[in-house]
Amino acid sequence: METPKTPTDLSHRIREGLSRVATAMRIDDWRRSKTAGLNPTQLSILELLEGRTGGMGVKDIAAQLGVSQPTATDSIAALERKGLVLKRGASADRRAVTVEIAAEGRSALWGDGAARNSTERAVEALPVNEQQDLLITLVKMIGHLQSLDAIPIQRMCATCRYFAPFAHADAERPHHCHFVNAAFGQRDIRIDCREHETADPASRAATWDAFREGSASPPPGS
Ligand code: SF4
């Protein structure tokens, strides 16, 4: 049993904390999906497709959401019946089918306007420097999860072929995005960027090392 003198591992307690955050996010998603007349998986599919103009295959949708292909297929069929997504592709080759969000799907997704959910409000209650530190920590955690094959590669700057980490001496805007040819700061790092293009494995590894080393926190007491 955990006592003040015998705490469980730090990693275990952080997992417990993340689990509480995940619970709040699930509750938010249930409320939002109910308002839109959907279930949370259907809502997640619409959110995933919203930023992907070319659509996605069923297999990729399932992998990104961490659900089985039959679950994704059933949810996509329900969304199609409601007119919220469109399927495109050769009927003879089911693997070639892509799923795109329809205009009605976008309306359903943004039906509650710009309402802030409880997780966003909790983050906004933190000082700005702590919000930025949290973002960088999450990016690093997601990077490790990708390297463990626990999740697919995400559309983050750290895996993007346009990303040049710490290319500038400016401490406020040390990074460079070659897509828009502009410098940007740590707080502007993207986790799901529409313009992202995955870098080849060798440059991805080099970019990741440069980003991680440049973002390393100074040792305690320094
Ligand atoms: S295109 Fe997007 S993901 Fe890539 S470096 Fe620029 S902002 Fe980051």
Coordinates of C-alpha atoms and ligand atoms in Angstrom, one line a residue:
M1 CA 0.0 0.0 0.0
E2 CA 1.2 3.5 -0.8
T3 CA 2.1 5.7 2.2
P4 CA 3.9 9.1 2.3
K5 CA 7.1 7.2 3.2
T6 CA 6.7 4.6 0.5
P7 CA 5.3 6.3 -2.6
T8 CA 4.8 4.2 -5.7
D9 CA 7.1 4.8 -8.6
L10 CA 6.9 8.3 -10.1
S11 CA 6.0 6.9 -13.5
H12 CA 3.1 5.1 -11.9
R13 CA 1.8 8.2 -10.2
I14 CA 2.1 10.2 -13.4
R15 CA 0.1 7.5 -15.1
E16 CA -2.6 7.8 -12.4
G17 CA -2.7 11.5 -13.1
L18 CA -3.0 11.1 -16.8
S19 CA -5.7 8.6 -16.2
R20 CA -7.7 11.2 -14.3
V21 CA -7.2 13.7 -17.1
A22 CA -8.4 11.0 -19.6
T23 CA -11.5 10.5 -17.5
A24 CA -12.4 14.2 -17.8
M25 CA -11.7 14.1 -21.5
R26 CA -14.0 11.0 -21.9
I27 CA -16.8 12.8 -20.0
D28 CA -16.3 15.9 -22.2
D29 CA -16.5 13.7 -25.3
W30 CA -19.6 11.9 -24.2
R31 CA -21.4 15.3 -23.6
R32 CA -20.3 16.6 -27.0
S33 CA -21.1 13.5 -28.9
K34 CA -24.6 13.3 -27.2
T35 CA -25.3 16.9 -28.3
A36 CA -24.3 16.0 -31.9
G37 CA -26.4 12.8 -31.8
L38 CA -23.3 10.6 -32.1
N39 CA -21.3 8.2 -30.0
P40 CA -17.7 9.1 -28.9
T41 CA -16.1 6.9 -31.6
Q42 CA -18.2 8.5 -34.3
L43 CA -17.2 11.9 -33.0
S44 CA -13.5 11.0 -32.9
I45 CA -13.8 9.8 -36.6
L46 CA -15.2 13.2 -37.6
E47 CA -12.5 15.0 -35.7
L48 CA -9.8 12.9 -37.4
L49 CA -11.2 13.4 -40.9
E50 CA -11.8 17.1 -40.4
G51 CA -8.2 18.0 -40.9
R52 CA -7.5 15.6 -43.8
T53 CA -8.8 16.9 -47.1
G54 CA -7.9 13.7 -49.0
G55 CA -9.7 11.5 -46.6
M56 CA -8.4 8.3 -44.9
G57 CA -8.6 4.6 -45.3
V58 CA -10.5 2.5 -42.8
K59 CA -7.4 0.8 -41.6
D60 CA -5.6 4.1 -40.9
I61 CA -8.7 5.4 -39.1
A62 CA -8.8 2.4 -36.9
A63 CA -5.0 2.6 -36.2
Q64 CA -5.1 6.3 -35.3
L65 CA -8.1 5.9 -32.9
G66 CA -6.8 2.6 -31.4
V67 CA -10.0 0.7 -32.2
S68 CA -10.5 -2.5 -34.2
Q69 CA -11.2 -2.3 -37.9
P70 CA -14.8 -3.8 -37.4
T71 CA -15.5 -1.1 -34.9
A72 CA -14.2 1.6 -37.2
T73 CA -16.2 0.0 -40.1
D74 CA -19.5 0.0 -38.1
S75 CA -19.0 3.6 -37.0
I76 CA -18.2 4.8 -40.5
A77 CA -21.3 3.0 -41.8
A78 CA -23.4 4.8 -39.2
L79 CA -21.9 8.2 -40.1
E80 CA -22.5 7.5 -43.8
R81 CA -26.2 6.7 -43.1
K82 CA -26.5 10.0 -41.3
G83 CA -24.8 11.8 -44.3
L84 CA -21.9 13.0 -42.2
V85 CA -19.1 11.2 -44.2
L86 CA -18.6 10.2 -47.8
K87 CA -16.9 7.1 -49.1
R88 CA -14.8 7.3 -52.3
G89 CA -13.0 4.6 -54.3
A90 CA -13.3 1.5 -56.4
S91 CA -16.1 -0.8 -55.1
A92 CA -14.1 -3.8 -56.4
D93 CA -11.2 -3.0 -54.1
R94 CA -12.4 -2.3 -50.5
R95 CA -8.8 -1.4 -49.5
A96 CA -8.8 1.6 -52.0
V97 CA -11.9 3.1 -50.3
T98 CA -11.3 6.4 -48.6
V99 CA -13.6 8.1 -46.1
E100 CA -14.0 11.9 -46.2
I101 CA -16.0 14.2 -44.0
A102 CA -19.1 15.8 -45.6
A103 CA -20.2 19.4 -45.1
E104 CA -22.9 18.1 -42.7
G105 CA -20.2 16.3 -40.7
R106 CA -18.4 19.5 -40.2
S107 CA -21.6 21.2 -39.1
A108 CA -22.2 18.4 -36.6
L109 CA -18.6 18.6 -35.3
W110 CA -18.7 22.4 -34.7
G111 CA -22.4 22.5 -33.6
D112 CA -21.4 23.6 -30.1
G113 CA -19.3 26.5 -31.4
A114 CA -16.1 27.3 -29.7
A115 CA -17.1 25.9 -26.3
R116 CA -14.0 25.2 -24.2
N117 CA -14.0 21.8 -22.7
S118 CA -12.9 21.1 -19.1
T119 CA -9.4 19.9 -20.1
E120 CA -8.7 23.1 -22.0
R121 CA -10.0 25.2 -19.2
A122 CA -7.8 23.3 -16.7
V123 CA -4.7 23.9 -19.0
E124 CA -5.5 27.6 -19.3
A125 CA -5.6 27.9 -15.5
L126 CA -1.8 27.1 -15.5
P127 CA 0.8 29.8 -16.0
V128 CA 1.9 30.2 -19.6
N129 CA 5.4 28.9 -19.0
E130 CA 3.9 25.7 -17.4
Q131 CA 1.5 25.3 -20.4
Q132 CA 4.5 25.4 -22.7
D133 CA 6.5 22.9 -20.6
L134 CA 3.5 20.6 -20.6
L135 CA 3.2 20.8 -24.4
I136 CA 6.9 19.9 -24.8
T137 CA 6.6 17.1 -22.3
L138 CA 3.6 15.7 -24.1
V139 CA 5.4 15.9 -27.5
K140 CA 8.3 13.9 -26.0
M141 CA 6.0 11.3 -24.5
I142 CA 4.2 10.9 -27.8
G143 CA 7.6 10.5 -29.5
H144 CA 8.5 7.7 -27.2
L145 CA 5.1 6.0 -27.7
Q146 CA 5.7 6.2 -31.5
S147 CA 9.1 4.6 -31.1
L148 CA 7.5 1.8 -29.1
D149 CA 4.9 1.3 -31.9
A150 CA 2.2 2.0 -29.3
I151 CA 0.7 4.6 -31.6
P152 CA 1.1 5.5 -35.3
I153 CA 3.3 8.4 -36.3
Q154 CA 1.5 11.6 -35.5
R155 CA 1.5 14.8 -37.5
M156 CA 3.9 16.6 -35.1
C157 CA 6.6 19.0 -36.0
A158 CA 9.2 16.6 -34.6
T159 CA 8.4 14.0 -37.3
C160 CA 7.9 16.5 -40.2
R161 CA 10.2 17.0 -43.1
Y162 CA 9.8 20.8 -43.0
F163 CA 10.9 21.1 -39.3
A164 CA 14.3 22.5 -38.5
P165 CA 14.7 22.5 -34.6
F166 CA 16.8 25.2 -33.0
A167 CA 17.8 26.6 -36.3
H168 CA 17.8 30.2 -35.0
A169 CA 19.6 31.9 -32.1
D170 CA 16.4 33.7 -31.1
A171 CA 15.3 32.1 -27.8
E172 CA 11.7 33.1 -28.4
R173 CA 11.5 31.6 -31.9
P174 CA 14.3 29.1 -32.2
H175 CA 12.6 26.7 -34.7
H176 CA 12.1 27.0 -38.5
C177 CA 9.2 25.7 -40.6
H178 CA 10.3 25.3 -44.2
F179 CA 6.7 24.9 -45.3
V180 CA 5.8 28.5 -44.5
N181 CA 9.5 29.6 -44.3
A182 CA 9.2 31.2 -40.9
A183 CA 10.7 30.9 -37.4
F184 CA 8.5 29.8 -34.5
G185 CA 8.7 29.2 -30.8
Q186 CA 8.4 26.2 -28.5
R187 CA 4.8 27.2 -27.6
D188 CA 3.9 27.0 -31.3
I189 CA 5.0 23.3 -31.8
R190 CA 2.2 21.4 -33.5
I191 CA 0.9 18.0 -32.5
D192 CA -1.6 17.6 -35.4
C193 CA -0.6 19.9 -38.3
R194 CA -2.5 19.7 -41.6
E195 CA 0.7 20.6 -43.6
H196 CA 2.8 17.9 -41.9
E197 CA 4.7 15.5 -44.2
T198 CA 6.5 12.7 -42.5
A199 CA 10.3 12.9 -42.9
D200 CA 12.3 9.8 -44.0
P201 CA 13.4 7.6 -41.0
A202 CA 17.1 8.9 -41.0
S203 CA 16.3 12.6 -40.9
R204 CA 13.4 11.9 -38.5
A205 CA 15.8 10.4 -36.1
A206 CA 18.3 13.3 -36.4
T207 CA 15.5 15.9 -36.1
W208 CA 14.1 14.2 -33.1
D209 CA 17.5 14.0 -31.3
A210 CA 18.1 17.7 -32.0
F211 CA 14.7 18.7 -30.7
R212 CA 15.0 16.5 -27.6
E213 CA 18.5 17.7 -26.7
G214 CA 17.6 21.4 -27.4
S215 CA 14.5 21.1 -25.3
A216 CA 16.2 19.4 -22.3
S217 CA 15.4 21.0 -19.0
P218 CA 18.4 22.2 -17.0
P219 CA 19.3 19.9 -14.1
P220 CA 17.6 20.8 -10.7
G221 CA 19.4 23.5 -8.8
S222 CA 21.4 24.8 -11.9
Ligands
SF4_1 S1 4.5 22.0 -41.7 FE1 3.5 21.9 -39.7 S2 4.3 20.1 -38.7 FE2 5.7 20.7 -40.4 S3 7.3 22.0 -39.3 FE3 5.7 23.3 -40.2 S4 4.2 23.7 -38.5 FE4 5.5 21.9 -38.0

